[in-house]
mmCIF file with all atom_site columns, C-alpha atoms in Angstrom:
data_model
loop_
_atom_site.group_PDB
_atom_site.id
_atom_site.type_symbol
_atom_site.label_atom_id
_atom_site.label_alt_id
_atom_site.label_comp_id
_atom_site.label_asym_id
_atom_site.label_entity_id
_atom_site.label_seq_id
_atom_site.pdbx_PDB_ins_code
_atom_site.Cartn_x
_atom_site.Cartn_y
_atom_site.Cartn_z
_atom_site.occupancy
_atom_site.B_iso_or_equiv
_atom_site.pdbx_formal_charge
_atom_site.auth_seq_id
_atom_site.auth_comp_id
_atom_site.auth_asym_id
_atom_site.auth_atom_id
_atom_site.pdbx_PDB_model_num
ATOM 1   C CA . PHE A 1 1   ? -14.349 43.856 5.711  1.00 0.00 ? 1   PHE A CA 1
ATOM 2   C CA . THR A 1 2   ? -17.365 44.161 7.913  1.00 0.00 ? 2   THR A CA 1
ATOM 3   C CA . LYS A 1 3   ? -18.366 40.527 7.297  1.00 0.00 ? 3   LYS A CA 1
ATOM 4   C CA . ALA A 1 4   ? -14.737 39.447 8.207  1.00 0.00 ? 4   ALA A CA 1
ATOM 5   C CA . VAL A 1 5   ? -14.815 41.363 11.544 1.00 0.00 ? 5   VAL A CA 1
ATOM 6   C CA . LEU A 1 6   ? -18.172 39.838 12.450 1.00 0.00 ? 6   LEU A CA 1
ATOM 7   C CA . GLU A 1 7   ? -16.879 36.202 11.567 1.00 0.00 ? 7   GLU A CA 1
ATOM 8   C CA . ASP A 1 8   ? -13.811 36.801 13.653 1.00 0.00 ? 8   ASP A CA 1
ATOM 9   C CA . ALA A 1 9   ? -16.141 37.705 16.596 1.00 0.00 ? 9   ALA A CA 1
ATOM 10  C CA . LYS A 1 10  ? -18.273 34.526 16.082 1.00 0.00 ? 10  LYS A CA 1
ATOM 11  C CA . ALA A 1 11  ? -15.032 32.501 15.824 1.00 0.00 ? 11  ALA A CA 1
ATOM 12  C CA . HIS A 1 12  ? -13.604 33.801 19.040 1.00 0.00 ? 12  HIS A CA 1
ATOM 13  C CA . VAL A 1 13  ? -16.671 33.537 21.440 1.00 0.00 ? 13  VAL A CA 1
ATOM 14  C CA . GLY A 1 14  ? -15.334 34.097 24.945 1.00 0.00 ? 14  GLY A CA 1
ATOM 15  C CA . GLN A 1 15  ? -12.201 35.769 23.594 1.00 0.00 ? 15  GLN A CA 1
ATOM 16  C CA . VAL A 1 16  ? -11.418 39.201 22.658 1.00 0.00 ? 16  VAL A CA 1
ATOM 17  C CA . SER A 1 17  ? -11.986 39.575 18.865 1.00 0.00 ? 17  SER A CA 1
ATOM 18  C CA . LEU A 1 18  ? -11.263 42.104 16.290 1.00 0.00 ? 18  LEU A CA 1
ATOM 19  C CA . PHE A 1 19  ? -14.895 43.373 16.677 1.00 0.00 ? 19  PHE A CA 1
ATOM 20  C CA . ASP A 1 20  ? -14.123 43.976 20.482 1.00 0.00 ? 20  ASP A CA 1
ATOM 21  C CA . TYR A 1 21  ? -11.078 46.023 19.754 1.00 0.00 ? 21  TYR A CA 1
ATOM 22  C CA . PHE A 1 22  ? -12.910 47.954 16.954 1.00 0.00 ? 22  PHE A CA 1
ATOM 23  C CA . VAL A 1 23  ? -15.730 48.871 19.411 1.00 0.00 ? 23  VAL A CA 1
ATOM 24  C CA . ALA A 1 24  ? -13.423 49.792 22.307 1.00 0.00 ? 24  ALA A CA 1
ATOM 25  C CA . PHE A 1 25  ? -11.029 51.847 20.217 1.00 0.00 ? 25  PHE A CA 1
ATOM 26  C CA . ASN A 1 26  ? -14.215 53.807 18.562 1.00 0.00 ? 26  ASN A CA 1
ATOM 27  C CA . ALA A 1 27  ? -15.238 54.462 22.137 1.00 0.00 ? 27  ALA A CA 1
ATOM 28  C CA . PHE A 1 28  ? -11.883 55.855 23.224 1.00 0.00 ? 28  PHE A CA 1
ATOM 29  C CA . ARG A 1 29  ? -11.631 57.974 20.189 1.00 0.00 ? 29  ARG A CA 1
ATOM 30  C CA . GLY A 1 30  ? -15.194 59.346 20.830 1.00 0.00 ? 30  GLY A CA 1
ATOM 31  C CA . ILE A 1 31  ? -14.588 60.046 24.495 1.00 0.00 ? 31  ILE A CA 1
ATOM 32  C CA . GLY A 1 32  ? -11.292 61.558 23.876 1.00 0.00 ? 32  GLY A CA 1
ATOM 33  C CA . MET A 1 33  ? -12.704 63.769 21.036 1.00 0.00 ? 33  MET A CA 1
ATOM 34  C CA . ALA A 1 34  ? -15.854 64.843 23.144 1.00 0.00 ? 34  ALA A CA 1
ATOM 35  C CA . MET A 1 35  ? -13.789 65.791 26.196 1.00 0.00 ? 35  MET A CA 1
ATOM 36  C CA . VAL A 1 36  ? -11.023 67.697 24.186 1.00 0.00 ? 36  VAL A CA 1
ATOM 37  C CA . GLU A 1 37  ? -13.681 69.722 22.366 1.00 0.00 ? 37  GLU A CA 1
ATOM 38  C CA . ALA A 1 38  ? -15.595 70.364 25.625 1.00 0.00 ? 38  ALA A CA 1
ATOM 39  C CA . MET A 1 39  ? -12.278 71.377 27.466 1.00 0.00 ? 39  MET A CA 1
ATOM 40  C CA . ARG A 1 40  ? -11.491 73.827 24.582 1.00 0.00 ? 40  ARG A CA 1
ATOM 41  C CA . LEU A 1 41  ? -15.128 75.203 24.100 1.00 0.00 ? 41  LEU A CA 1
ATOM 42  C CA . GLU A 1 42  ? -16.907 74.864 27.376 1.00 0.00 ? 42  GLU A CA 1
ATOM 43  C CA . SER A 1 43  ? -15.717 77.365 29.844 1.00 0.00 ? 43  SER A CA 1
ATOM 44  C CA . GLU A 1 44  ? -17.786 76.049 32.696 1.00 0.00 ? 44  GLU A CA 1
ATOM 45  C CA . PHE A 1 45  ? -16.538 72.530 32.122 1.00 0.00 ? 45  PHE A CA 1
ATOM 46  C CA . SER A 1 46  ? -13.040 73.574 31.662 1.00 0.00 ? 46  SER A CA 1
ATOM 47  C CA . ASP A 1 47  ? -13.196 75.699 35.057 1.00 0.00 ? 47  ASP A CA 1
ATOM 48  C CA . PHE A 1 48  ? -14.505 72.558 36.684 1.00 0.00 ? 48  PHE A CA 1
ATOM 49  C CA . LEU A 1 49  ? -11.910 70.303 35.484 1.00 0.00 ? 49  LEU A CA 1
ATOM 50  C CA . HIS A 1 50  ? -9.236  72.986 36.381 1.00 0.00 ? 50  HIS A CA 1
ATOM 51  C CA . TYR A 1 51  ? -10.606 72.779 39.919 1.00 0.00 ? 51  TYR A CA 1
ATOM 52  C CA . HIS A 1 52  ? -10.521 68.979 40.197 1.00 0.00 ? 52  HIS A CA 1
ATOM 53  C CA . LEU A 1 53  ? -7.453  68.285 38.330 1.00 0.00 ? 53  LEU A CA 1
ATOM 54  C CA . GLY A 1 54  ? -5.452  71.435 39.449 1.00 0.00 ? 54  GLY A CA 1
ATOM 55  C CA . ASP A 1 55  ? -1.885  71.041 38.196 1.00 0.00 ? 55  ASP A CA 1
ATOM 56  C CA . GLN A 1 56  ? -2.831  67.888 36.209 1.00 0.00 ? 56  GLN A CA 1
ATOM 57  C CA . TYR A 1 57  ? -5.228  69.560 33.957 1.00 0.00 ? 57  TYR A CA 1
ATOM 58  C CA . GLU A 1 58  ? -2.572  70.217 31.097 1.00 0.00 ? 58  GLU A CA 1
ATOM 59  C CA . ALA A 1 59  ? -1.412  66.584 31.365 1.00 0.00 ? 59  ALA A CA 1
ATOM 60  C CA . PHE A 1 60  ? -5.075  65.266 31.229 1.00 0.00 ? 60  PHE A CA 1
ATOM 61  C CA . TYR A 1 61  ? -5.710  67.580 28.038 1.00 0.00 ? 61  TYR A CA 1
ATOM 62  C CA . ASP A 1 62  ? -2.274  66.422 26.399 1.00 0.00 ? 62  ASP A CA 1
ATOM 63  C CA . ILE A 1 63  ? -3.038  62.541 26.881 1.00 0.00 ? 63  ILE A CA 1
ATOM 64  C CA . LEU A 1 64  ? -6.768  63.020 25.646 1.00 0.00 ? 64  LEU A CA 1
ATOM 65  C CA . SER A 1 65  ? -5.388  65.006 22.829 1.00 0.00 ? 65  SER A CA 1
ATOM 66  C CA . PHE A 1 66  ? -3.005  62.049 22.082 1.00 0.00 ? 66  PHE A CA 1
ATOM 67  C CA . VAL A 1 67  ? -5.593  59.377 22.225 1.00 0.00 ? 67  VAL A CA 1
ATOM 68  C CA . ARG A 1 68  ? -8.023  61.455 19.960 1.00 0.00 ? 68  ARG A CA 1
ATOM 69  C CA . ASN A 1 69  ? -5.241  62.297 17.446 1.00 0.00 ? 69  ASN A CA 1
ATOM 70  C CA . VAL A 1 70  ? -3.966  58.636 17.189 1.00 0.00 ? 70  VAL A CA 1
ATOM 71  C CA . LEU A 1 71  ? -7.325  56.977 17.017 1.00 0.00 ? 71  LEU A CA 1
ATOM 72  C CA . SER A 1 72  ? -8.762  59.377 14.543 1.00 0.00 ? 72  SER A CA 1
ATOM 73  C CA . HIS A 1 73  ? -5.997  59.349 12.072 1.00 0.00 ? 73  HIS A CA 1
ATOM 74  C CA . ASN A 1 74  ? -5.212  55.596 12.199 1.00 0.00 ? 74  ASN A CA 1
ATOM 75  C CA . ILE A 1 75  ? -6.492  53.088 10.021 1.00 0.00 ? 75  ILE A CA 1
ATOM 76  C CA . HIS A 1 76  ? -4.010  50.290 10.685 1.00 0.00 ? 76  HIS A CA 1
ATOM 77  C CA . ALA A 1 77  ? -4.894  47.153 12.742 1.00 0.00 ? 77  ALA A CA 1
ATOM 78  C CA . GLU A 1 78  ? -1.717  47.652 14.826 1.00 0.00 ? 78  GLU A CA 1
ATOM 79  C CA . ILE A 1 79  ? -2.254  51.386 15.572 1.00 0.00 ? 79  ILE A CA 1
ATOM 80  C CA . ALA A 1 80  ? 1.061   52.596 14.771 1.00 0.00 ? 80  ALA A CA 1
ATOM 81  C CA . LEU A 1 81  ? 1.970   56.287 15.411 1.00 0.00 ? 81  LEU A CA 1
ATOM 82  C CA . ASN A 1 82  ? 2.100   58.829 12.691 1.00 0.00 ? 82  ASN A CA 1
ATOM 83  C CA . ALA A 1 83  ? 4.171   62.033 13.509 1.00 0.00 ? 83  ALA A CA 1
ATOM 84  C CA . LYS A 1 84  ? 0.814   64.020 12.989 1.00 0.00 ? 84  LYS A CA 1
ATOM 85  C CA . ASP A 1 85  ? -0.628  62.173 16.062 1.00 0.00 ? 85  ASP A CA 1
ATOM 86  C CA . TYR A 1 86  ? 1.672   63.850 18.563 1.00 0.00 ? 86  TYR A CA 1
ATOM 87  C CA . HIS A 1 87  ? 3.754   66.660 16.894 1.00 0.00 ? 87  HIS A CA 1
ATOM 88  C CA . GLY A 1 88  ? 0.783   69.168 17.634 1.00 0.00 ? 88  GLY A CA 1
ATOM 89  C CA . THR A 1 89  ? 0.761   68.325 21.283 1.00 0.00 ? 89  THR A CA 1
ATOM 90  C CA . LEU A 1 90  ? 4.478   68.387 21.467 1.00 0.00 ? 90  LEU A CA 1
ATOM 91  C CA . LYS A 1 91  ? 4.584   71.874 20.020 1.00 0.00 ? 91  LYS A CA 1
ATOM 92  C CA . ARG A 1 92  ? 1.862   72.999 22.456 1.00 0.00 ? 92  ARG A CA 1
ATOM 93  C CA . ILE A 1 93  ? 3.860   71.444 25.499 1.00 0.00 ? 93  ILE A CA 1
ATOM 94  C CA . ARG A 1 94  ? 7.208   73.339 24.456 1.00 0.00 ? 94  ARG A CA 1
ATOM 95  C CA . ARG A 1 95  ? 5.323   76.687 23.729 1.00 0.00 ? 95  ARG A CA 1
ATOM 96  C CA . MET A 1 96  ? 4.065   76.545 27.240 1.00 0.00 ? 96  MET A CA 1
ATOM 97  C CA . GLY A 1 97  ? 7.475   75.641 28.645 1.00 0.00 ? 97  GLY A CA 1
ATOM 98  C CA . ARG A 1 98  ? 6.360   72.460 30.120 1.00 0.00 ? 98  ARG A CA 1
ATOM 99  C CA . ASN A 1 99  ? 8.090   68.957 30.458 1.00 0.00 ? 99  ASN A CA 1
ATOM 100 C CA . PRO A 1 100 ? 7.417   66.833 27.530 1.00 0.00 ? 100 PRO A CA 1
ATOM 101 C CA . GLN A 1 101 ? 7.433   63.718 29.908 1.00 0.00 ? 101 GLN A CA 1
ATOM 102 C CA . VAL A 1 102 ? 3.694   63.997 30.858 1.00 0.00 ? 102 VAL A CA 1
ATOM 103 C CA . GLU A 1 103 ? 2.314   62.137 33.683 1.00 0.00 ? 103 GLU A CA 1
ATOM 104 C CA . LEU A 1 104 ? -1.293  61.960 34.935 1.00 0.00 ? 104 LEU A CA 1
ATOM 105 C CA . GLU A 1 105 ? -1.858  60.513 38.090 1.00 0.00 ? 105 GLU A CA 1
ATOM 106 C CA . PHE A 1 106 ? -5.513  60.415 38.786 1.00 0.00 ? 106 PHE A CA 1
ATOM 107 C CA . ILE A 1 107 ? -6.579  59.092 42.382 1.00 0.00 ? 107 ILE A CA 1
ATOM 108 C CA . TYR A 1 108 ? -10.391 59.247 42.908 1.00 0.00 ? 108 TYR A CA 1
ATOM 109 C CA . SER A 1 109 ? -10.090 60.105 46.770 1.00 0.00 ? 109 SER A CA 1
ATOM 110 C CA . LYS A 1 110 ? -7.874  63.102 45.741 1.00 0.00 ? 110 LYS A CA 1
ATOM 111 C CA . ASP A 1 111 ? -9.020  64.269 42.357 1.00 0.00 ? 111 ASP A CA 1
ATOM 112 C CA . LEU A 1 112 ? -12.738 63.395 42.456 1.00 0.00 ? 112 LEU A CA 1
ATOM 113 C CA . PRO A 1 113 ? -13.842 62.471 46.054 1.00 0.00 ? 113 PRO A CA 1
ATOM 114 C CA . GLN A 1 114 ? -17.535 62.788 45.110 1.00 0.00 ? 114 GLN A CA 1
ATOM 115 C CA . VAL A 1 115 ? -17.208 59.176 43.522 1.00 0.00 ? 115 VAL A CA 1
ATOM 116 C CA . PRO A 1 116 ? -17.005 56.611 46.194 1.00 0.00 ? 116 PRO A CA 1
ATOM 117 C CA . ALA A 1 117 ? -13.790 54.528 45.689 1.00 0.00 ? 117 ALA A CA 1
ATOM 118 C CA . PRO A 1 118 ? -11.018 52.939 47.850 1.00 0.00 ? 118 PRO A CA 1
ATOM 119 C CA . ASP A 1 119 ? -8.274  55.410 48.835 1.00 0.00 ? 119 ASP A CA 1
ATOM 120 C CA . ASP A 1 120 ? -5.831  54.179 46.389 1.00 0.00 ? 120 ASP A CA 1
ATOM 121 C CA . TYR A 1 121 ? -8.035  53.670 43.507 1.00 0.00 ? 121 TYR A CA 1
ATOM 122 C CA . GLY A 1 122 ? -6.971  55.234 40.161 1.00 0.00 ? 122 GLY A CA 1
ATOM 123 C CA . PHE A 1 123 ? -4.340  55.105 37.563 1.00 0.00 ? 123 PHE A CA 1
ATOM 124 C CA . THR A 1 124 ? -1.343  56.822 36.193 1.00 0.00 ? 124 THR A CA 1
ATOM 125 C CA . CYS A 1 125 ? -0.795  57.362 32.298 1.00 0.00 ? 125 CYS A CA 1
ATOM 126 C CA . LYS A 1 126 ? 2.942   58.472 31.403 1.00 0.00 ? 126 LYS A CA 1
ATOM 127 C CA . VAL A 1 127 ? 3.766   59.652 27.715 1.00 0.00 ? 127 VAL A CA 1
ATOM 128 C CA . ASP A 1 128 ? 7.138   61.033 26.886 1.00 0.00 ? 128 ASP A CA 1
ATOM 129 C CA . PHE A 1 129 ? 6.135   63.261 23.937 1.00 0.00 ? 129 PHE A CA 1
ATOM 130 C CA . GLU A 1 130 ? 9.756   63.857 23.038 1.00 0.00 ? 130 GLU A CA 1
ATOM 131 C CA . SER A 1 131 ? 10.724  60.202 22.666 1.00 0.00 ? 131 SER A CA 1
ATOM 132 C CA . LEU A 1 132 ? 7.670   59.406 20.448 1.00 0.00 ? 132 LEU A CA 1
ATOM 133 C CA . GLN A 1 133 ? 8.574   58.162 16.865 1.00 0.00 ? 133 GLN A CA 1
ATOM 134 C CA . GLU A 1 134 ? 6.602   57.252 13.604 1.00 0.00 ? 134 GLU A CA 1
ATOM 135 C CA . GLY A 1 135 ? 5.711   53.694 13.804 1.00 0.00 ? 135 GLY A CA 1
ATOM 136 C CA . MET A 1 136 ? 5.665   53.080 17.564 1.00 0.00 ? 136 MET A CA 1
ATOM 137 C CA . GLU A 1 137 ? 2.759   51.009 18.736 1.00 0.00 ? 137 GLU A CA 1
ATOM 138 C CA . PHE A 1 138 ? 0.044   52.908 20.499 1.00 0.00 ? 138 PHE A CA 1
ATOM 139 C CA . LEU A 1 139 ? -0.767  50.260 23.114 1.00 0.00 ? 139 LEU A CA 1
ATOM 140 C CA . GLU A 1 140 ? 2.988   50.179 24.082 1.00 0.00 ? 140 GLU A CA 1
ATOM 141 C CA . ILE A 1 141 ? 2.726   53.830 25.148 1.00 0.00 ? 141 ILE A CA 1
ATOM 142 C CA . LEU A 1 142 ? -0.905  53.545 26.529 1.00 0.00 ? 142 LEU A CA 1
ATOM 143 C CA . PRO A 1 143 ? -1.828  50.080 27.454 1.00 0.00 ? 143 PRO A CA 1
ATOM 144 C CA . LEU A 1 144 ? -5.445  48.979 27.080 1.00 0.00 ? 144 LEU A CA 1
ATOM 145 C CA . TRP A 1 145 ? -6.084  49.046 30.875 1.00 0.00 ? 145 TRP A CA 1
ATOM 146 C CA . GLU A 1 146 ? -4.951  52.736 31.075 1.00 0.00 ? 146 GLU A CA 1
ATOM 147 C CA . LEU A 1 147 ? -7.235  53.652 28.180 1.00 0.00 ? 147 LEU A CA 1
ATOM 148 C CA . PHE A 1 148 ? -10.270 52.109 30.004 1.00 0.00 ? 148 PHE A CA 1
ATOM 149 C CA . MET A 1 149 ? -9.429  53.734 33.314 1.00 0.00 ? 149 MET A CA 1
ATOM 150 C CA . LEU A 1 150 ? -8.882  57.140 31.412 1.00 0.00 ? 150 LEU A CA 1
ATOM 151 C CA . CYS A 1 151 ? -12.337 56.751 29.872 1.00 0.00 ? 151 CYS A CA 1
ATOM 152 C CA . GLU A 1 152 ? -13.759 55.748 33.195 1.00 0.00 ? 152 GLU A CA 1
ATOM 153 C CA . ALA A 1 153 ? -12.375 58.922 34.625 1.00 0.00 ? 153 ALA A CA 1
ATOM 154 C CA . CYS A 1 154 ? -13.882 60.913 31.907 1.00 0.00 ? 154 CYS A CA 1
ATOM 155 C CA . PHE A 1 155 ? -17.217 59.489 32.486 1.00 0.00 ? 155 PHE A CA 1
ATOM 156 C CA . ASN A 1 156 ? -17.200 60.143 36.123 1.00 0.00 ? 156 ASN A CA 1
ATOM 157 C CA . LEU A 1 157 ? -15.815 63.775 35.703 1.00 0.00 ? 157 LEU A CA 1
ATOM 158 C CA . VAL A 1 158 ? -18.918 64.411 33.280 1.00 0.00 ? 158 VAL A CA 1
ATOM 159 C CA . GLN A 1 159 ? -21.263 62.893 35.756 1.00 0.00 ? 159 GLN A CA 1
ATOM 160 C CA . VAL A 1 160 ? -19.818 64.918 38.688 1.00 0.00 ? 160 VAL A CA 1
ATOM 161 C CA . PHE A 1 161 ? -20.079 68.033 36.487 1.00 0.00 ? 161 PHE A CA 1
ATOM 162 C CA . ARG A 1 162 ? -23.657 67.422 35.601 1.00 0.00 ? 162 ARG A CA 1
ATOM 163 C CA . GLU A 1 163 ? -24.492 66.909 39.172 1.00 0.00 ? 163 GLU A CA 1
ATOM 164 C CA . SER A 1 164 ? -22.927 70.128 40.152 1.00 0.00 ? 164 SER A CA 1
ATOM 165 C CA . VAL A 1 165 ? -24.714 72.089 37.343 1.00 0.00 ? 165 VAL A CA 1
ATOM 166 C CA . ALA A 1 166 ? -28.141 70.315 38.321 1.00 0.00 ? 166 ALA A CA 1
ATOM 167 C CA . ASN A 1 167 ? -27.393 71.525 41.921 1.00 0.00 ? 167 ASN A CA 1
ATOM 168 C CA . THR A 1 168 ? -26.489 75.129 41.107 1.00 0.00 ? 168 THR A CA 1
ATOM 169 C CA . GLN A 1 169 ? -29.675 75.378 38.855 1.00 0.00 ? 169 GLN A CA 1
ATOM 170 C CA . GLU A 1 170 ? -31.932 74.100 41.824 1.00 0.00 ? 170 GLU A CA 1
ATOM 171 C CA . GLN A 1 171 ? -30.409 76.657 44.128 1.00 0.00 ? 171 GLN A CA 1
ATOM 172 C CA . GLN A 1 172 ? -31.128 79.549 41.721 1.00 0.00 ? 172 GLN A CA 1
ATOM 173 C CA . PRO A 1 173 ? -34.483 81.215 42.194 1.00 0.00 ? 173 PRO A CA 1
#
């Protein structure tokens, strides 16, 4: 299998290959996993995200959990949904009395002004958790561009958090 993936990469120089997809999807999965675990287990980081994301914190968590679950459980090339990828998140949304049509609109000038960006730079992810069904294609729900933007936002949030922790430590005697 590994040999076939590497041969595909060599055969498609200058194009997106199967290898490229595997690298990207493993990165998305890893970032989603790390962020969800940090949000669950690190109260200082969770508080930081609550402050910056405000009402969008839960949508951010839901979408990252969805990405983590789908990419952790999926072994098919087309990345098709399995019920276990989204049922837990849907149950959590219902238990909290929230709308299952989750929308995350991340605009840097509003949500993370510490990162220099044009006023309208950002992205929107929408997932209707109630309409998800087994077999749906993951990239039809969250396109590749949105996944890259979500990961960029995660990276920038972590960097700003690290800077704020460093600044706080410098100010302490």
